[in-house]
Coordinates of C-alpha atoms and ligand atoms in Angstrom, one line a residue:
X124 CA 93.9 -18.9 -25.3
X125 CA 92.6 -16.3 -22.7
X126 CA 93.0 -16.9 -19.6
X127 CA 90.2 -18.9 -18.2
X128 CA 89.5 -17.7 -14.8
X129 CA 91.6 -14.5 -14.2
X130 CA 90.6 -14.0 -10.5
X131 CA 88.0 -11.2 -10.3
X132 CA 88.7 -7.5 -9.6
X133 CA 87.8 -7.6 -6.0
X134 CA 89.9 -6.1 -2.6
X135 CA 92.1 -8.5 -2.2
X136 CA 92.0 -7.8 1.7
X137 CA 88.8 -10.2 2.2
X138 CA 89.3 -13.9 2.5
X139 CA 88.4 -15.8 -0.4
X140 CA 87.0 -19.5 -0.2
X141 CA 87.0 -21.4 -3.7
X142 CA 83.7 -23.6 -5.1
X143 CA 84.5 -26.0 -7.8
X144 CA 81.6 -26.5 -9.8
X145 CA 80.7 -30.3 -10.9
X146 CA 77.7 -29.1 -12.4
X147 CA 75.3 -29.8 -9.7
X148 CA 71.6 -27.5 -10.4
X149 CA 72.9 -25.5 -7.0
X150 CA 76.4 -24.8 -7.1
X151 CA 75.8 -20.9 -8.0
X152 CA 73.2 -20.9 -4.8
X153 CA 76.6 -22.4 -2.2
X154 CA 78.7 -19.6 -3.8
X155 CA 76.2 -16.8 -3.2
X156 CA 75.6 -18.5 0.4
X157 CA 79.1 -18.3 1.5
X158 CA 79.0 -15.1 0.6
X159 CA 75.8 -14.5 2.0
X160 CA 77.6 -15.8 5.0
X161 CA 80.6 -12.7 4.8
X162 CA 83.3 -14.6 3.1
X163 CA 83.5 -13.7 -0.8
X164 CA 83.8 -16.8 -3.0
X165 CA 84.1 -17.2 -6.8
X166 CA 82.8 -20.5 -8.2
X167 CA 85.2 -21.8 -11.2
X168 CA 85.0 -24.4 -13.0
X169 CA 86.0 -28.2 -11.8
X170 CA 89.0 -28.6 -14.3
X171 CA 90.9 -25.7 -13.5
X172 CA 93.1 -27.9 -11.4
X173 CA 94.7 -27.2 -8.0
X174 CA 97.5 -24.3 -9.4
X175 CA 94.8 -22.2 -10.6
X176 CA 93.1 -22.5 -7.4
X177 CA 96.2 -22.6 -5.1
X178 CA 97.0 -18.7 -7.6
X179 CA 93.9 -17.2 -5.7
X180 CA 95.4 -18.2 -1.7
X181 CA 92.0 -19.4 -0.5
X182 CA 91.1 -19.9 2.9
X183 CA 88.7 -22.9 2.0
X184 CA 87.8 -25.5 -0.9
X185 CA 84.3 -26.2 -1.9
X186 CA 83.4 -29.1 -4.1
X187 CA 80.1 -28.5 -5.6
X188 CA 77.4 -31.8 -6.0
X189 CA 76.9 -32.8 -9.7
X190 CA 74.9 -35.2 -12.1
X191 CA 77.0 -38.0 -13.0
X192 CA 77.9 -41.0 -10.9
X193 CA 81.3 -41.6 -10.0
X194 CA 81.3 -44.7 -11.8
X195 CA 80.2 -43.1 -14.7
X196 CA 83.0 -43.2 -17.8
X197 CA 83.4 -39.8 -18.6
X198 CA 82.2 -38.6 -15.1
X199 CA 84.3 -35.5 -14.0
X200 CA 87.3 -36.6 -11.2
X201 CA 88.8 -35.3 -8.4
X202 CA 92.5 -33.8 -9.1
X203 CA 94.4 -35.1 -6.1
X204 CA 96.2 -32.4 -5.4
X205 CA 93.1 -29.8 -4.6
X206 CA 92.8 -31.8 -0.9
X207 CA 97.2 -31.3 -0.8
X208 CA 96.9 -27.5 -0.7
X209 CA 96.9 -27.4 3.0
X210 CA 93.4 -25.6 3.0
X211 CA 90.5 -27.2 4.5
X212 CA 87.7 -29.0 1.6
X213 CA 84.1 -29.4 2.0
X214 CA 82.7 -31.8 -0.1
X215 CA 79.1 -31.6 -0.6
X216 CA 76.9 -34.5 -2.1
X217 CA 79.1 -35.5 -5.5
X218 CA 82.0 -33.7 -3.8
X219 CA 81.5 -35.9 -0.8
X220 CA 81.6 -39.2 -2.5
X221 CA 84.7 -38.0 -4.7
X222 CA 86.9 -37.4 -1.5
X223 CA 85.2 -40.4 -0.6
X224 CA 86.5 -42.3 -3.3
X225 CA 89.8 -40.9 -3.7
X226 CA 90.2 -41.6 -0.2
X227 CA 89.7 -45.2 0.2
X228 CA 85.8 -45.1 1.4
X229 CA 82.8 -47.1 0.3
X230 CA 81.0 -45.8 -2.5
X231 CA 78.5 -47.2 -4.8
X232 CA 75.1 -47.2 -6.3
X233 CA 72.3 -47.7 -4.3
X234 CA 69.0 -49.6 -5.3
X235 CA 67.0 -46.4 -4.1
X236 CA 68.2 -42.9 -4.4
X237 CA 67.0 -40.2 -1.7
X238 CA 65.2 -37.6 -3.5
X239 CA 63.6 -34.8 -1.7
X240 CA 63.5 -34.0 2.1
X241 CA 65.0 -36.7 4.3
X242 CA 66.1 -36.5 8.2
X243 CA 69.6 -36.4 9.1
X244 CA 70.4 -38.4 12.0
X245 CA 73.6 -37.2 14.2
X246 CA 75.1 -40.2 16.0
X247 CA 78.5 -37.9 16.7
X248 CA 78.6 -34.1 16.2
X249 CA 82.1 -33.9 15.9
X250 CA 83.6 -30.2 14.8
X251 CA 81.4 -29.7 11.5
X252 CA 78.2 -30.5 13.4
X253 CA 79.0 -29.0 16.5
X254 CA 76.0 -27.8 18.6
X255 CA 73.6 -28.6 16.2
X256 CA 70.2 -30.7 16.4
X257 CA 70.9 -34.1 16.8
X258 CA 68.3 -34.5 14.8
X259 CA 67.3 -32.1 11.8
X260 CA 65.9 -32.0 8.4
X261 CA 67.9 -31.9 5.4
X262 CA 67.5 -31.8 1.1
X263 CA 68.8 -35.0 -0.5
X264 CA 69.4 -35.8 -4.0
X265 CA 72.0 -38.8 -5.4
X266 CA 71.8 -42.2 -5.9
X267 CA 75.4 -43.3 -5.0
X268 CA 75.9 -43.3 -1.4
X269 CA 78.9 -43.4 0.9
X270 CA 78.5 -46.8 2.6
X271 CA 81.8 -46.0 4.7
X272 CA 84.1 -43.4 5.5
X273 CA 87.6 -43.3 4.2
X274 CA 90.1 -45.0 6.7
X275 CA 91.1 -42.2 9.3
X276 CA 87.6 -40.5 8.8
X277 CA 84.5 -40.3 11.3
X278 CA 81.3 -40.9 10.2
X279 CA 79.2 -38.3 11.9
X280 CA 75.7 -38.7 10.5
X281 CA 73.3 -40.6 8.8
X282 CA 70.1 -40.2 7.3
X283 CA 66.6 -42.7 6.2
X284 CA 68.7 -43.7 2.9
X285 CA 72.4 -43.2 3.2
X286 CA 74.7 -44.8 5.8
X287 CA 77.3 -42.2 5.6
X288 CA 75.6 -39.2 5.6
X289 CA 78.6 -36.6 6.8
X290 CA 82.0 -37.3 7.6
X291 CA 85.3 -35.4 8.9
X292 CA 89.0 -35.9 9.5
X293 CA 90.0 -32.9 11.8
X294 CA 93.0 -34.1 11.2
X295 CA 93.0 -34.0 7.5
X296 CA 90.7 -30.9 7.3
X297 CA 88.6 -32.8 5.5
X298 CA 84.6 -32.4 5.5
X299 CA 81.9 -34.4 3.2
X300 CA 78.3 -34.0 3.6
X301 CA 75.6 -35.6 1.6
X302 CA 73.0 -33.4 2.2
X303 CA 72.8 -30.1 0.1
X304 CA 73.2 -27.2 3.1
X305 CA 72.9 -24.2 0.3
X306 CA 69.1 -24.7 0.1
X307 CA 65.9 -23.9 2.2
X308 CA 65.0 -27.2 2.8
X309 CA 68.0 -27.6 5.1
X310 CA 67.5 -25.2 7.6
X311 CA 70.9 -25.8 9.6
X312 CA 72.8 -25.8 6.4
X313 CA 73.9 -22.0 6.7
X314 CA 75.0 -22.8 9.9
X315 CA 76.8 -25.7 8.8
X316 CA 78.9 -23.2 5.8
X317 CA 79.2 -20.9 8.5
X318 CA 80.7 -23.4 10.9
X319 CA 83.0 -24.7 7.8
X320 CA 84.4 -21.1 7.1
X321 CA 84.1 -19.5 10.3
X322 CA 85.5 -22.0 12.6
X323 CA 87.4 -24.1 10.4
X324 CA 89.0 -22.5 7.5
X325 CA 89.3 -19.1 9.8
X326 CA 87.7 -16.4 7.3
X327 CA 87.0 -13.1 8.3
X328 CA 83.7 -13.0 7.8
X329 CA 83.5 -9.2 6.7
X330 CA 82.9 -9.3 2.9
X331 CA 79.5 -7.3 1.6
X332 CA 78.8 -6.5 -1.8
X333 CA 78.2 -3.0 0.0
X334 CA 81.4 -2.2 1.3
X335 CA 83.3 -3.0 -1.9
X336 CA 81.9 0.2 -3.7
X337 CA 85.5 2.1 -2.9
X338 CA 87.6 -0.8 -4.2
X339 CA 85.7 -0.6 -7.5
X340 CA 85.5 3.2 -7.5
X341 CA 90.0 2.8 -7.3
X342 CA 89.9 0.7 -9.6
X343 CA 87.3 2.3 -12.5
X344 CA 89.5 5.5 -11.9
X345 CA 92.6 3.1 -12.5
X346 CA 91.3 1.6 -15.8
X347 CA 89.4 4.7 -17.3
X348 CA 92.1 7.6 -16.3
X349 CA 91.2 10.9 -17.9
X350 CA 89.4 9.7 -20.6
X351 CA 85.5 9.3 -21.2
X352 CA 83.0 6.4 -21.3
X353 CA 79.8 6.2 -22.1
X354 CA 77.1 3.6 -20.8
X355 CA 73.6 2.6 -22.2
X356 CA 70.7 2.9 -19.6
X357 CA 67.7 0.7 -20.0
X358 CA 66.1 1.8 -16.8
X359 CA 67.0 -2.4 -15.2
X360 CA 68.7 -2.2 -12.1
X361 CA 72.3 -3.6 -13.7
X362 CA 72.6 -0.9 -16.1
X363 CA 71.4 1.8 -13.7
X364 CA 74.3 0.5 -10.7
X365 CA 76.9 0.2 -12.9
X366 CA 75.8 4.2 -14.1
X367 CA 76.6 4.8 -11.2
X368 CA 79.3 3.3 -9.9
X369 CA 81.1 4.5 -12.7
X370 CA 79.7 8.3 -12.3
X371 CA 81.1 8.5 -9.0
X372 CA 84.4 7.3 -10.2
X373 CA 84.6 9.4 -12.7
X374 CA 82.0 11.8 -12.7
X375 CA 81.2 13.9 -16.0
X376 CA 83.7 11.8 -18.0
X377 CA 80.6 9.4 -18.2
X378 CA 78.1 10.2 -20.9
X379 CA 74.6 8.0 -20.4
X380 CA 72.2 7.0 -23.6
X381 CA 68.6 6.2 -23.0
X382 CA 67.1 5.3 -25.6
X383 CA 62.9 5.4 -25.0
X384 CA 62.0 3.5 -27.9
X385 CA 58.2 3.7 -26.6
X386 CA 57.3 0.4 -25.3
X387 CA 58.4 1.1 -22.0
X388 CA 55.6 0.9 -18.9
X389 CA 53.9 4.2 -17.8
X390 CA 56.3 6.8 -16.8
X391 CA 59.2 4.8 -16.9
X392 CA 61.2 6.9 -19.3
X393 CA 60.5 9.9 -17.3
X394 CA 61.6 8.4 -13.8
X395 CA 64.9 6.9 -15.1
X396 CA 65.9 10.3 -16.7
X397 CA 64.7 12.2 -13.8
X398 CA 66.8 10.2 -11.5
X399 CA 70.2 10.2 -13.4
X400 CA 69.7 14.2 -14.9
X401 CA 68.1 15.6 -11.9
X402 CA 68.6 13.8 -9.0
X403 CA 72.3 12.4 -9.3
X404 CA 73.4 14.9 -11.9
X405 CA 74.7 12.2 -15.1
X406 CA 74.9 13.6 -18.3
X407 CA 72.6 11.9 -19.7
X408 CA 71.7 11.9 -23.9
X409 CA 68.0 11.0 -23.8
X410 CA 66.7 9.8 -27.0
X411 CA 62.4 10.1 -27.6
X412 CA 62.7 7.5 -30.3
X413 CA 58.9 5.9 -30.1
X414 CA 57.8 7.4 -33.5
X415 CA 60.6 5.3 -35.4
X416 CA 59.9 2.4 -33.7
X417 CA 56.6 2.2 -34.4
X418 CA 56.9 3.5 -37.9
X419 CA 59.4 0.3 -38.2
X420 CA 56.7 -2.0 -36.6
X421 CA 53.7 -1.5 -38.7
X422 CA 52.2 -4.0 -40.3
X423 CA 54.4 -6.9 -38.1
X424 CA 52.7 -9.1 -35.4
X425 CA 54.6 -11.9 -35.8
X426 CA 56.6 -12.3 -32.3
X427 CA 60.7 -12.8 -33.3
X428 CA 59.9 -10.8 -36.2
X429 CA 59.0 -7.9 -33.5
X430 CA 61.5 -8.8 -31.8
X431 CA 64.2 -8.6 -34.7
X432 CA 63.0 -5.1 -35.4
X433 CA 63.2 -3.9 -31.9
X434 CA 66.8 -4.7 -31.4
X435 CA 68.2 -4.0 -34.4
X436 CA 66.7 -0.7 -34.4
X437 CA 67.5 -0.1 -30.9
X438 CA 71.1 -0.9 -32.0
X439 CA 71.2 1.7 -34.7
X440 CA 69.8 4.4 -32.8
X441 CA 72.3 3.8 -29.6
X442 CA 75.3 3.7 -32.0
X443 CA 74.5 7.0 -33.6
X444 CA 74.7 8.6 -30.1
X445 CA 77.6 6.6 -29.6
X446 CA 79.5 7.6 -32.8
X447 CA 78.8 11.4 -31.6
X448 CA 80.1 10.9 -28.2
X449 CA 83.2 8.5 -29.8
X450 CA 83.9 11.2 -32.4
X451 CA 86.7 13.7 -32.0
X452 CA 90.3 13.1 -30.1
X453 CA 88.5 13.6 -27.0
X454 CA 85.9 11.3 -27.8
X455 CA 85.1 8.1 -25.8
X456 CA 86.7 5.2 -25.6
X457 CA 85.4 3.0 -23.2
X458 CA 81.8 1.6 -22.6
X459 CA 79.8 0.3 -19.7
X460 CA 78.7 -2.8 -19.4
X461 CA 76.1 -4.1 -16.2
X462 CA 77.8 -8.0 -16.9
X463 CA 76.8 -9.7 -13.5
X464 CA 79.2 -12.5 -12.5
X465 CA 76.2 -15.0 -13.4
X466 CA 76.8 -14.2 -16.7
X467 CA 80.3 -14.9 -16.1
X468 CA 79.6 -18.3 -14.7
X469 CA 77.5 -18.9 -17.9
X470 CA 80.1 -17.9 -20.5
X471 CA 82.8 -20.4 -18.8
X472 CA 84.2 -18.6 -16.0
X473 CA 86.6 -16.9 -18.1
X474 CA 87.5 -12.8 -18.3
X475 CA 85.2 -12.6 -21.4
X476 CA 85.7 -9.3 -21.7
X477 CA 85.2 -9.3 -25.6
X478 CA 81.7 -10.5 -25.2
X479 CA 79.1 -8.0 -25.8
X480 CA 75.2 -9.0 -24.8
X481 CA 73.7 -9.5 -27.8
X482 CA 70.9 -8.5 -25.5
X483 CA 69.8 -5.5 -27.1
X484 CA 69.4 -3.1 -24.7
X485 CA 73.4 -2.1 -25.2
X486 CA 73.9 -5.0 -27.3
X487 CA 75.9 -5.9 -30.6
X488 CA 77.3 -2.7 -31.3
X489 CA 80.0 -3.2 -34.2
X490 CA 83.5 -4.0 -34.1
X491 CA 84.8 -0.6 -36.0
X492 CA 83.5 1.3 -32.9
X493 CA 86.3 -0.4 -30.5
X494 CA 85.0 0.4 -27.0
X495 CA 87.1 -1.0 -24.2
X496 CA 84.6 -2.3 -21.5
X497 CA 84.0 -1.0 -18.4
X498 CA 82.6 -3.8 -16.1
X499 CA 82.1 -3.0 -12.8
X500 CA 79.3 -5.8 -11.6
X501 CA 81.7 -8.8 -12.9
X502 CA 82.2 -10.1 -9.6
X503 CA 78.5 -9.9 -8.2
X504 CA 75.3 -11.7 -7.7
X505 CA 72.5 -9.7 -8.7
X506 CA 70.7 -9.4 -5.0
X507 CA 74.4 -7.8 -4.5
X508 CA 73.9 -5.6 -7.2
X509 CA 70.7 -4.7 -5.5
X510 CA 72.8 -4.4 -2.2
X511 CA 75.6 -2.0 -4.4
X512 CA 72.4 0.1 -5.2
X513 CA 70.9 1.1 -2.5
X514 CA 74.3 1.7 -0.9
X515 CA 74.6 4.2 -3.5
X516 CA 71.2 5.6 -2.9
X517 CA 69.6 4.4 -6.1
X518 CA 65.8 4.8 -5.2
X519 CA 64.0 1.6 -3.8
X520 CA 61.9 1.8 -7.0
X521 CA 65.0 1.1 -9.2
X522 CA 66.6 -0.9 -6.8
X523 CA 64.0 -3.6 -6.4
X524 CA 62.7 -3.2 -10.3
X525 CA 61.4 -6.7 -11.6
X526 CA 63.0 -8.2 -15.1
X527 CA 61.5 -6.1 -18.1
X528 CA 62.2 -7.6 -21.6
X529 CA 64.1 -5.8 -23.8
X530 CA 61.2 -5.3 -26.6
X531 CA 59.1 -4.2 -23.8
X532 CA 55.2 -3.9 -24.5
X533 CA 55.7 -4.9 -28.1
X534 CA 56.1 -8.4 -27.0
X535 CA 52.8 -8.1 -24.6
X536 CA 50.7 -6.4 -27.2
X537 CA 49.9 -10.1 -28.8
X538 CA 48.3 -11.3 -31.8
X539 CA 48.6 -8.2 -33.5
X540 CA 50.2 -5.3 -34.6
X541 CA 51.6 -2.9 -31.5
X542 CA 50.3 0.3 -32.8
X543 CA 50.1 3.2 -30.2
X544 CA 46.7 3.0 -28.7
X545 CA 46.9 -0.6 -27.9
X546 CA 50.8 0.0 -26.6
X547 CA 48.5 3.0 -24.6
X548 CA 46.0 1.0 -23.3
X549 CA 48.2 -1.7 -21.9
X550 CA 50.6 0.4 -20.2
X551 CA 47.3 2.3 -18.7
X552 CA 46.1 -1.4 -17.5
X553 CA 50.0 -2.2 -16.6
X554 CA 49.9 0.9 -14.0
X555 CA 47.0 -0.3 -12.4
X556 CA 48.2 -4.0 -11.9
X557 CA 51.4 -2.2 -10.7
X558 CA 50.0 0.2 -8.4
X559 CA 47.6 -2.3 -6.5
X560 CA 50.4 -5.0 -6.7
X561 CA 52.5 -2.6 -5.0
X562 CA 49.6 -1.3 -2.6
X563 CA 49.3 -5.2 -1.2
X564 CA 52.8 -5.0 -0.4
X565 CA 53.2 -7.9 -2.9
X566 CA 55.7 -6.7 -5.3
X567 CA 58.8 -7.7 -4.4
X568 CA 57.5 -11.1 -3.5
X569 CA 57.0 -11.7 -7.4
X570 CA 59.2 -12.0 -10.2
X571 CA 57.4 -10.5 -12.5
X572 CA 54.3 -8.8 -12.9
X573 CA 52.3 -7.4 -15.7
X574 CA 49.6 -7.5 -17.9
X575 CA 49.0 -8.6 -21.5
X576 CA 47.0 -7.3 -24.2
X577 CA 45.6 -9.9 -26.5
X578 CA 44.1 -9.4 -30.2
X579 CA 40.7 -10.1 -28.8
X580 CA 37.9 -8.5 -27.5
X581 CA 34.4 -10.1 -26.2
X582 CA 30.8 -8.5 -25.4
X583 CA 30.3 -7.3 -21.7
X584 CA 27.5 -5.5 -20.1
X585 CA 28.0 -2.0 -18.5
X586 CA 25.3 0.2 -17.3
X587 CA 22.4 -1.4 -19.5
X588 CA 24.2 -1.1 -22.5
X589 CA 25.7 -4.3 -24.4
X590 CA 29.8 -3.9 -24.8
X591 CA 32.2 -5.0 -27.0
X592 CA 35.9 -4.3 -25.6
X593 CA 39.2 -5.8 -25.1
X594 CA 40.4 -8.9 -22.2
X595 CA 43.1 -7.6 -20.1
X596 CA 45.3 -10.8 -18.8
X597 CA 47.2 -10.5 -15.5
X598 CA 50.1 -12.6 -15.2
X599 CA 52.6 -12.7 -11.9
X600 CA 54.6 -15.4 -11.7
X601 CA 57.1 -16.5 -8.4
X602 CA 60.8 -18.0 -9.7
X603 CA 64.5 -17.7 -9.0
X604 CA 65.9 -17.7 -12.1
X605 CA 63.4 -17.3 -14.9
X606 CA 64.0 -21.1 -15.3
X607 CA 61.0 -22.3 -14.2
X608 CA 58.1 -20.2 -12.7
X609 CA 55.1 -21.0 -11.1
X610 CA 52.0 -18.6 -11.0
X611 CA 51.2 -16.7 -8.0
X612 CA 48.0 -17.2 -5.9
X613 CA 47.3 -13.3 -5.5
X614 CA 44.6 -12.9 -2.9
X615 CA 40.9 -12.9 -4.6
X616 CA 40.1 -9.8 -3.2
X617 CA 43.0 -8.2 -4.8
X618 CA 42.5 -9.6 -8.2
X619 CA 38.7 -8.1 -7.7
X620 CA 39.9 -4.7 -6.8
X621 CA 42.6 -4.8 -9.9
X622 CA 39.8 -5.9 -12.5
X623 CA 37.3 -3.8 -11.0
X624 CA 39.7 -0.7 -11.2
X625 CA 40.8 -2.1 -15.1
X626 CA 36.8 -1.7 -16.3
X627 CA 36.1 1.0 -14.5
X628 CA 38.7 3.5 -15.4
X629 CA 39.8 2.2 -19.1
X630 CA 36.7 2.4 -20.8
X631 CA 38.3 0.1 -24.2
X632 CA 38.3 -3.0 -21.4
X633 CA 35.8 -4.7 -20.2
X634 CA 37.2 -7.8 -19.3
X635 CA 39.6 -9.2 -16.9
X636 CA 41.5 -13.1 -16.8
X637 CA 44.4 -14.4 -15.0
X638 CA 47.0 -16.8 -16.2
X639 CA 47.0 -19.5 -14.1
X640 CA 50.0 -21.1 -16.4
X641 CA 53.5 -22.9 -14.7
X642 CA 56.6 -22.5 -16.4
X643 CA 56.8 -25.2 -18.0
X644 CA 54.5 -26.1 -19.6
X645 CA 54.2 -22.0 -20.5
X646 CA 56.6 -19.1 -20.9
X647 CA 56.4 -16.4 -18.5
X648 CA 55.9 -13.8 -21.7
X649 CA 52.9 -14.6 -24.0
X650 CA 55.1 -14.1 -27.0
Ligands
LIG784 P1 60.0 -16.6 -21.0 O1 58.9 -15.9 -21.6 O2 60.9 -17.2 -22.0 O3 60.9 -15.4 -20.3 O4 59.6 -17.5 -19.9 C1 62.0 -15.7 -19.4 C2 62.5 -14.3 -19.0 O5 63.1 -13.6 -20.1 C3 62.4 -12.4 -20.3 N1 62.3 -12.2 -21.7 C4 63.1 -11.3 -22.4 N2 64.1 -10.5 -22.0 N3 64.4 -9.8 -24.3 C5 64.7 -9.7 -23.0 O6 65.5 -8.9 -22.6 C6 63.5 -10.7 -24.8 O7 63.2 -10.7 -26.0 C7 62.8 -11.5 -23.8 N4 61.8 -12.4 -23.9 C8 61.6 -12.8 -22.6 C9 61.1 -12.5 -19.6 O8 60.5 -11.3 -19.3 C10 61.4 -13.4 -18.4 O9 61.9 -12.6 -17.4

């Protein structure tokens, strides 16, 4: 069997605290806080039991909050051992009431659960709530509550619901809080993570995404050697870091393929090949592939059946460039991958390195190619990546890009087929939205932005004379994950300025709506 969770390829100089993941909704968000707080951390998996957490020497343990009850049959345990390795634990929430079980405290079910904001009540501060309010907010969500400490232990807070809202044994090095410090709604809990790695586990708190571009430069040069790589750009801010990471390992061993299959916003194809030719020198294999696209899309509105022929395609014409750069004894032999360590999280914590996307933008190429991966974003978050970018003087524009979806405007173009002109006229309506979205300061604030382009089109009234054109729809949604999303309240005199600017100067439209649709019940894409 691989090896599940091989630690990741990261200086080994940094401290490293540990979050075991009991499948609470937030344990990803307290592994990118600690290392939002300097101390880098890699979240694995809560049965990988204490040797395979002892193998990475952490300076702290973090047990995650989860869904089940501890009563629950089935309801993943606490391995003794993990508060033996002479490091000291945090449990948080589910965490908490493990160690409180395993420890001889008062568990059990309450009648209520505490949902939702609550006020956290500090009868002694102790060394985990040191110098904090004695009285501060704080994000609850469980239904068993610790009704007493384990003997030895101090009970430090409560809150409206739960008697036993934090507890330590300095003694022990052993913390609990109820309470979830990772999110917003807690706004001492970064103090509180820092106060647990700072003070008590003793981590240097020096780690950035930033300052491990060397490290990974040593150790791309290590893996890759003389040979040459080649790495699919899609323009997305993963693909375009790892680039170039990799190109300043390396330099012009690395070979890039963009493949503009036509369905990308206005100017998009131009900026990315402008920025990797011109400005930062890549070689760079641009493909101008819209013709076969659309040729392959005529006739199809159906949505997956778009999508189908978009990534297939897309697949065929990437490994054609790849077979010329792989041919020959000098040809390449390794490929670039922008895997973020959220996908690494999702595909079991393990080294994965088999696992192509089948995302299409570098996706599913076939086995008889035999690439060796290149990955050099494996151990990142992507506001890292982000970070990583900038520190290699990616332009903002790139850095701060919002999710685009593979098939791109095909998928926007809806209820019909995406034939040029309409792929035209929504990327001419697109720039707009951009451009004004931008203008208001507004677009990094969103998650995405963008218009669609539905088969419709309704009577209007422009200078005396009766109209018959097509609706525009703006939709911008706010989100963390793509998860959920809710629709953003843009200002009304913005959205009158976009649809004024959408009728006035694209003379096919002549109406303007907004999507005023929450994920759920909707999608953030129409199709
Ligand atoms: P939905 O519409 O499902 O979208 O709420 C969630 C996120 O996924 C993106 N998306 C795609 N990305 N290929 C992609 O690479 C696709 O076929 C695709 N469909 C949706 C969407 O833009 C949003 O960020």
């Amino acid at each position: 069997m691989a090896d599940e969770s091989a630690p990741l390829d990261v200086p080994r100089n940094t401290d490293e605290v540990v979050v075991l993941d009991y499948g609470g909704q937030y344990s990803q968000l307290i592994a990118r806080r600690v290392r939002e707080c300097g101390v880098f951390s890699e979240l694995l998996p809560n049965h990988v039991g204490a040797e395979e957490v002892a193998r990475r020497k952490p300076k702290g343990l973090i047990l995650s909050g989860g869904p089940s009850s501890v009563y629950a049959k089935g309801a993943p345990a606490l391995d003794p051992a993990l508060l033996e390795l002479g490091i000291p634990v945090l449990g948080i929430c589910y965490g908490m009431q493990l160690v409180a079980q395993a420890l001889g405290g008062d568990v059990q079910s309450a009648e209520v659960g505490e949902f939702g904001r609550s006020t956290l009540t500090v009868k002694e501060s102790g060394r985990l709530l040191e110098g904090l309010p004695l009285e501060q907010a704080c994000w609850m969500s469980h239904r068993d509550t610790v009704y007493a400490p384990p003997p030895g232990f101090t009970a430090l807070a409560s809150s409206t619901v739960s008697p036993v809202a934090a507890f330590e044994s300095v003694e022990k090095a052993i913390y609990g809080i109820q309470f979830h410090p990772e999110v917003v709604h807690t706004p001492f809990g970064q103090d509180i993570l820092k106060k647990f790695l700072g003070d008590i586990c003793g981590c240097d708190m020096t780690w950035s995404a930033a300052n491990i571009v060397d490290d990974q430069i040593r150790l791309i040069r290590e893996q890759i050697g003389d040979r040459k790589v080649i790495c699919g750009l899609s323009g997305g801010v993963d693909s375009s870091v790892a680039a170039l990471l990799v190109h300043r390992a390396v330099g012009d061993q690395l070979t890039c393929v963009f493949v503009d299959h036509g369905m990308m916003r206005k100017n998009e194809g131009d900026q990315v090949v402008k920025t990797f030719r011109d400005t930062f020198k890549v070689p760079l294999v641009a493909v101008d592939a819209e013709t076969r696209f659309l040729d392959k899309l005529r006739g199809t509105s159906e949505p997956e059946a778009k999508r189908k022929i978009i990534g297939t395609e897309f697949i065929r014409v990437f490994e054609e460039e790849a077979l010329k750069l792989a041919s020959g004894g000098e040809g390449a032999k390794y490929l670039v991958q922008g895997t973020l360590y959220s996908d690494v999280i999702e595909s079991g914590g393990g080294t994965g390195a088999a696992t192509i996307k089948s995302h299409h933008n570098v996706g599913g190429l076939p086995d008889d190619l035999q690439f060796e991966l290149v990955e050099p974003l494996r151990a990142l978050f992507k506001d890292e990546v982000r970070a990583v970018g900038a520190e290699l003087g990616l332009p903002e524009r790139l850095v701060w890009r919002q999710p685009f979806p593979g098939p791109g405007l095909a998928i926007r173009v809806v209820g019909g087929e995406a034939t040029k002109e309409r792929l035209d006229l929504l990327r001419d309506a697109d720039a707009i939205l951009q451009d004004e979205i931008r203008g208001a300061g507004l677009y990094r604030d969103l998650w995405q932005s963008f218009c669609v382009l539905p088969d419709v089109r309704t009577v209007g009234v422009q200078g005396d004379e009766r109209t018959y054109g097509y609706v525009v729809v703006i939709r911008a949604v706010t989100s963390d994950d793509a998860m959920t999303a809710d629709w953003a309240r843009l200002p009304y005199d913005l959205l009158e300025q976009i649809a004024a600017r959408m009728i006035g100067e694209l003379r096919e439209v002549n109406r303007v709506v907004l999507d005023i649709t929450s994920k759920p019940p909707g999608t953030i894409e129409w199709e």
